[in-house]
Amino acid sequence: MSKLCKHCGAEMDDEAFECPECRTKIPGAEMLFKQKQIEKRQKLKKNLTIAGIVVLAIAFITGITIAVKSFTKKASDEYMKPVEDYIEGCVANDFDLYISAFPEYYRTFFAEQYAYIVMGEIVDDKEKIHTAAMLYHDQYYRELTARYGLNFDINYKIHSEARFTPEELARYESEYRSFYEAELGSKTFEDGYKITVTFTPKGNLGVKDITKQDFMLCKIDGQWYMMSYVDFLEEEEEPDIENYK
């Protein structure tokens, strides 16, 4: 729609404040213009207020979520991280991830033992040891798939946990330093847990529960490690765990 200028007859837009041809101001145009500006500012202020409320609401919800997570976080969420890496290393046939679950001195010991089994002799070359250890792990993976199936997985359930007292932790560290002082160096034991846990390898070919009591994990220089070993092919008799449920 459009209107005509009363001065020259030119066609104008309904929202125009002056004639586009003769530039004659429309009666009341200045007041109308100011009113339009006030309405725009009020609308902008309203939109900004709504946006602010939305941002605050999102921030509040996010804060609540973070707080809930922090309050509901369990100790096992941290100390079981190396166990989960160990499991993933077995399931994905990833030797480096598998061995990373152990402290450095254990990694060296296990790798050398695996290499000796594969090569039938003791070798000092680190690259050869690593290659032979990977071959050993690959054979272990093949045996796992033969037992449980190609797409097997491994779950676990913690039945009980006991945190080391400062005295127990100090004694544990002292015992290990007596064997691995050179490897430990200035590293310190910061925390530790002893748990009862059941591992369950499961696939289309089979399933088995393997329960470990006194399964130990320690935090050394800010990093959690497995201090106990579990073989998912072992055939030992399963202990009664009724008292740990």
GROMACS .gro file of C-alpha atoms in nm:
model
  245
    1MET     CA    1   0.000   0.000   0.000
    2SER     CA    2   0.105   0.363  -0.055
    3LYS     CA    3  -0.019   0.719  -0.002
    4LEU     CA    4   0.002   1.047  -0.198
    5CYS     CA    5   0.185   1.363  -0.101
    6LYS     CA    6  -0.071   1.638  -0.034
    7HIS     CA    7   0.178   1.896  -0.165
    8CYS     CA    8   0.293   1.750  -0.502
    9GLY     CA    9   0.085   1.435  -0.542
   10ALA     CA   10   0.384   1.201  -0.553
   11GLU     CA   11   0.335   0.844  -0.437
   12MET     CA   12   0.488   0.766  -0.095
   13ASP     CA   13   0.540   0.458   0.119
   14ASP     CA   14   0.301   0.426   0.412
   15GLU     CA   15   0.594   0.443   0.656
   16ALA     CA   16   0.753   0.753   0.495
   17PHE     CA   17   0.803   1.068   0.703
   18GLU     CA   18   0.856   1.298   0.405
   19CYS     CA   19   0.782   1.309   0.033
   20PRO     CA   20   1.057   1.146  -0.173
   21GLU     CA   21   1.003   1.403  -0.451
   22CYS     CA   22   0.946   1.745  -0.291
   23ARG     CA   23   1.083   1.657   0.053
   24THR     CA   24   0.777   1.804   0.224
   25LYS     CA   25   0.744   1.676   0.579
   26ILE     CA   26   0.430   1.487   0.661
   27PRO     CA   27   0.231   1.653   0.944
   28GLY     CA   28   0.326   1.490   1.275
   29ALA     CA   29   0.620   1.309   1.109
   30GLU     CA   30   0.874   1.419   1.370
   31MET     CA   31   0.657   1.295   1.656
   32LEU     CA   32   0.589   0.968   1.471
   33PHE     CA   33   0.961   0.921   1.404
   34LYS     CA   34   1.045   0.968   1.773
   35GLN     CA   35   0.772   0.722   1.870
   36LYS     CA   36   0.915   0.464   1.630
   37GLN     CA   37   1.262   0.510   1.781
   38ILE     CA   38   1.124   0.465   2.132
   39GLU     CA   39   0.947   0.145   2.026
   40LYS     CA   40   1.268   0.010   1.868
   41ARG     CA   41   1.469   0.080   2.184
   42GLN     CA   42   1.204  -0.082   2.403
   43LYS     CA   43   1.196  -0.389   2.177
   44LEU     CA   44   1.576  -0.412   2.179
   45LYS     CA   45   1.584  -0.378   2.559
   46LYS     CA   46   1.322  -0.652   2.591
   47ASN     CA   47   1.516  -0.885   2.361
   48LEU     CA   48   1.839  -0.822   2.552
   49THR     CA   49   1.662  -0.893   2.880
   50ILE     CA   50   1.524  -1.222   2.749
   51ALA     CA   51   1.867  -1.317   2.610
   52GLY     CA   52   2.026  -1.238   2.947
   53ILE     CA   53   1.773  -1.454   3.129
   54VAL     CA   54   1.838  -1.743   2.889
   55VAL     CA   55   2.216  -1.712   2.934
   56LEU     CA   56   2.181  -1.705   3.313
   57ALA     CA   57   1.948  -2.006   3.302
   58ILE     CA   58   2.194  -2.202   3.089
   59ALA     CA   59   2.481  -2.105   3.319
   60PHE     CA   60   2.275  -2.208   3.623
   61ILE     CA   61   2.183  -2.546   3.473
   62THR     CA   62   2.543  -2.606   3.366
   63GLY     CA   63   2.666  -2.520   3.714
   64ILE     CA   64   2.415  -2.756   3.873
   65THR     CA   65   2.520  -3.035   3.633
   66ILE     CA   66   2.888  -2.988   3.713
   67ALA     CA   67   2.815  -2.976   4.086
   68VAL     CA   68   2.607  -3.295   4.071
   69LYS     CA   69   2.880  -3.474   3.879
   70SER     CA   70   3.146  -3.363   4.124
   71PHE     CA   71   2.938  -3.481   4.421
   72THR     CA   72   2.848  -3.814   4.258
   73LYS     CA   73   3.198  -3.890   4.128
   74LYS     CA   74   3.332  -4.213   4.274
   75ALA     CA   75   3.691  -4.297   4.366
   76SER     CA   76   3.676  -4.588   4.124
   77ASP     CA   77   3.621  -4.343   3.836
   78GLU     CA   78   3.988  -4.251   3.882
   79TYR     CA   79   4.167  -4.559   4.010
   80MET     CA   80   4.002  -4.794   3.757
   81LYS     CA   81   4.130  -4.593   3.459
   82PRO     CA   82   4.441  -4.815   3.414
   83VAL     CA   83   4.221  -5.125   3.441
   84GLU     CA   84   3.999  -4.991   3.164
   85ASP     CA   85   4.309  -4.923   2.950
   86TYR     CA   86   4.431  -5.276   3.020
   87ILE     CA   87   4.095  -5.420   2.917
   88GLU     CA   88   4.079  -5.205   2.602
   89GLY     CA   89   4.433  -5.314   2.515
   90CYS     CA   90   4.318  -5.676   2.530
   91VAL     CA   91   3.996  -5.621   2.337
   92ALA     CA   92   4.156  -5.402   2.067
   93ASN     CA   93   4.484  -5.600   2.051
   94ASP     CA   94   4.677  -5.284   2.145
   95PHE     CA   95   4.993  -5.387   2.331
   96ASP     CA   96   5.109  -5.034   2.414
   97LEU     CA   97   4.773  -4.943   2.572
   98TYR     CA   98   4.766  -5.277   2.754
   99ILE     CA   99   5.114  -5.235   2.903
  100SER     CA  100   5.056  -4.867   2.993
  101ALA     CA  101   4.831  -4.983   3.277
  102PHE     CA  102   5.141  -5.080   3.478
  103PRO     CA  103   5.418  -4.869   3.632
  104GLU     CA  104   5.733  -4.832   3.423
  105TYR     CA  105   5.932  -5.096   3.610
  106TYR     CA  106   5.652  -5.351   3.562
  107ARG     CA  107   5.628  -5.264   3.193
  108THR     CA  108   5.996  -5.340   3.145
  109PHE     CA  109   5.971  -5.666   3.338
  110PHE     CA  110   5.664  -5.792   3.149
  111ALA     CA  111   5.800  -5.691   2.809
  112GLU     CA  112   6.128  -5.873   2.874
  113GLN     CA  113   5.945  -6.185   2.992
  114TYR     CA  114   5.717  -6.184   2.687
  115ALA     CA  115   6.014  -6.133   2.457
  116TYR     CA  116   6.199  -6.423   2.618
  117ILE     CA  117   5.898  -6.653   2.565
  118VAL     CA  118   5.882  -6.554   2.196
  119MET     CA  119   6.253  -6.552   2.118
  120GLY     CA  120   6.374  -6.820   2.357
  121GLU     CA  121   6.665  -6.607   2.470
  122ILE     CA  122   6.744  -6.292   2.666
  123VAL     CA  123   6.801  -5.984   2.451
  124ASP     CA  124   6.905  -5.630   2.542
  125ASP     CA  125   6.783  -5.448   2.232
  126LYS     CA  126   6.474  -5.247   2.338
  127GLU     CA  127   6.329  -5.241   1.987
  128LYS     CA  128   6.356  -5.618   1.954
  129ILE     CA  129   6.204  -5.663   2.300
  130HIS     CA  130   5.911  -5.439   2.208
  131THR     CA  131   5.851  -5.619   1.877
  132ALA     CA  132   5.867  -5.963   2.039
  133ALA     CA  133   5.637  -5.850   2.321
  134MET     CA  134   5.385  -5.728   2.064
  135LEU     CA  135   5.398  -6.070   1.896
  136TYR     CA  136   5.332  -6.234   2.232
  137HIS     CA  137   5.037  -6.002   2.294
  138ASP     CA  138   4.899  -6.073   1.947
  139GLN     CA  139   4.905  -6.446   2.023
  140TYR     CA  140   4.731  -6.376   2.355
  141TYR     CA  141   4.461  -6.180   2.167
  142ARG     CA  142   4.414  -6.472   1.926
  143GLU     CA  143   4.365  -6.708   2.219
  144LEU     CA  144   4.109  -6.471   2.372
  145THR     CA  145   3.910  -6.461   2.048
  146ALA     CA  146   3.930  -6.840   2.020
  147ARG     CA  147   3.791  -6.871   2.373
  148TYR     CA  148   3.527  -6.598   2.372
  149GLY     CA  149   3.466  -6.499   2.009
  150LEU     CA  150   3.594  -6.235   1.767
  151ASN     CA  151   3.377  -5.957   1.906
  152PHE     CA  152   3.433  -6.032   2.274
  153ASP     CA  153   3.424  -5.767   2.545
  154ILE     CA  154   3.534  -5.755   2.907
  155ASN     CA  155   3.328  -5.600   3.185
  156TYR     CA  156   3.401  -5.570   3.555
  157LYS     CA  157   3.214  -5.532   3.884
  158ILE     CA  158   3.370  -5.402   4.204
  159HIS     CA  159   3.240  -5.582   4.514
  160SER     CA  160   3.444  -5.402   4.779
  161GLU     CA  161   3.716  -5.140   4.806
  162ALA     CA  162   3.954  -5.044   5.086
  163ARG     CA  163   4.170  -4.735   5.066
  164PHE     CA  164   4.525  -4.766   5.194
  165THR     CA  165   4.591  -4.593   5.524
  166PRO     CA  166   4.898  -4.364   5.520
  167GLU     CA  167   5.087  -4.632   5.714
  168GLU     CA  168   4.988  -4.907   5.469
  169LEU     CA  169   5.082  -4.691   5.172
  170ALA     CA  170   5.422  -4.607   5.321
  171ARG     CA  171   5.490  -4.972   5.395
  172TYR     CA  172   5.382  -5.075   5.045
  173GLU     CA  173   5.608  -4.813   4.887
  174SER     CA  174   5.900  -4.919   5.108
  175GLU     CA  175   5.861  -5.282   5.001
  176TYR     CA  176   5.863  -5.190   4.634
  177ARG     CA  177   6.157  -4.957   4.672
  178SER     CA  178   6.356  -5.248   4.807
  179PHE     CA  179   6.319  -5.412   4.464
  180TYR     CA  180   6.279  -5.118   4.226
  181GLU     CA  181   6.466  -4.827   4.384
  182ALA     CA  182   6.651  -4.738   4.063
  183GLU     CA  183   6.332  -4.735   3.856
  184LEU     CA  184   6.128  -4.542   4.112
  185GLY     CA  185   6.385  -4.272   4.175
  186SER     CA  186   6.217  -3.966   4.325
  187LYS     CA  187   5.866  -4.086   4.240
  188THR     CA  188   5.632  -4.122   4.535
  189PHE     CA  189   5.324  -4.331   4.612
  190GLU     CA  190   5.038  -4.086   4.671
  191ASP     CA  191   4.735  -4.312   4.713
  192GLY     CA  192   4.623  -4.671   4.685
  193TYR     CA  193   4.324  -4.907   4.690
  194LYS     CA  194   4.279  -5.278   4.748
  195ILE     CA  195   3.961  -5.411   4.590
  196THR     CA  196   3.764  -5.726   4.524
  197VAL     CA  197   3.656  -5.726   4.162
  198THR     CA  198   3.504  -5.967   3.913
  199PHE     CA  199   3.610  -5.950   3.548
  200THR     CA  200   3.374  -6.098   3.290
  201PRO     CA  201   3.510  -6.172   2.941
  202LYS     CA  202   3.209  -6.240   2.720
  203GLY     CA  203   3.151  -6.316   2.353
  204ASN     CA  204   2.947  -6.534   2.122
  205LEU     CA  205   3.164  -6.837   2.202
  206GLY     CA  206   3.169  -6.816   2.578
  207VAL     CA  207   3.163  -6.621   2.904
  208LYS     CA  208   3.359  -6.650   3.227
  209ASP     CA  209   3.371  -6.472   3.564
  210ILE     CA  210   3.718  -6.420   3.708
  211THR     CA  211   3.716  -6.282   4.062
  212LYS     CA  212   4.023  -6.121   4.217
  213GLN     CA  213   4.054  -6.041   4.583
  214ASP     CA  214   4.321  -5.799   4.709
  215PHE     CA  215   4.353  -5.651   4.361
  216MET     CA  216   4.577  -5.348   4.414
  217LEU     CA  217   4.607  -5.013   4.241
  218CYS     CA  218   4.835  -4.723   4.331
  219LYS     CA  219   4.870  -4.358   4.239
  220ILE     CA  220   5.234  -4.275   4.167
  221ASP     CA  221   5.328  -3.917   4.089
  222GLY     CA  222   4.971  -3.828   3.991
  223GLN     CA  223   4.909  -4.137   3.776
  224TRP     CA  224   4.707  -4.446   3.870
  225TYR     CA  225   4.853  -4.789   3.787
  226MET     CA  226   4.761  -5.154   3.823
  227MET     CA  227   4.982  -5.324   4.079
  228SER     CA  228   4.810  -5.660   4.029
  229TYR     CA  229   4.777  -5.878   3.721
  230VAL     CA  230   4.480  -6.062   3.574
  231ASP     CA  231   4.486  -6.324   3.299
  232PHE     CA  232   4.153  -6.349   3.118
  233LEU     CA  233   4.235  -6.705   3.013
  234GLU     CA  234   4.311  -6.839   3.358
  235GLU     CA  235   4.137  -7.154   3.476
  236GLU     CA  236   4.164  -7.114   3.852
  237GLU     CA  237   3.867  -7.198   4.071
  238GLU     CA  238   3.641  -6.903   4.134
  239PRO     CA  239   3.615  -6.796   4.501
  240ASP     CA  240   3.283  -6.740   4.678
  241ILE     CA  241   3.202  -6.370   4.658
  242GLU     CA  242   2.866  -6.367   4.836
  243ASN     CA  243   3.015  -6.167   5.124
  244TYR     CA  244   3.131  -5.895   4.886
  245LYS     CA  245   2.801  -5.821   4.711
   0.00000   0.00000   0.00000
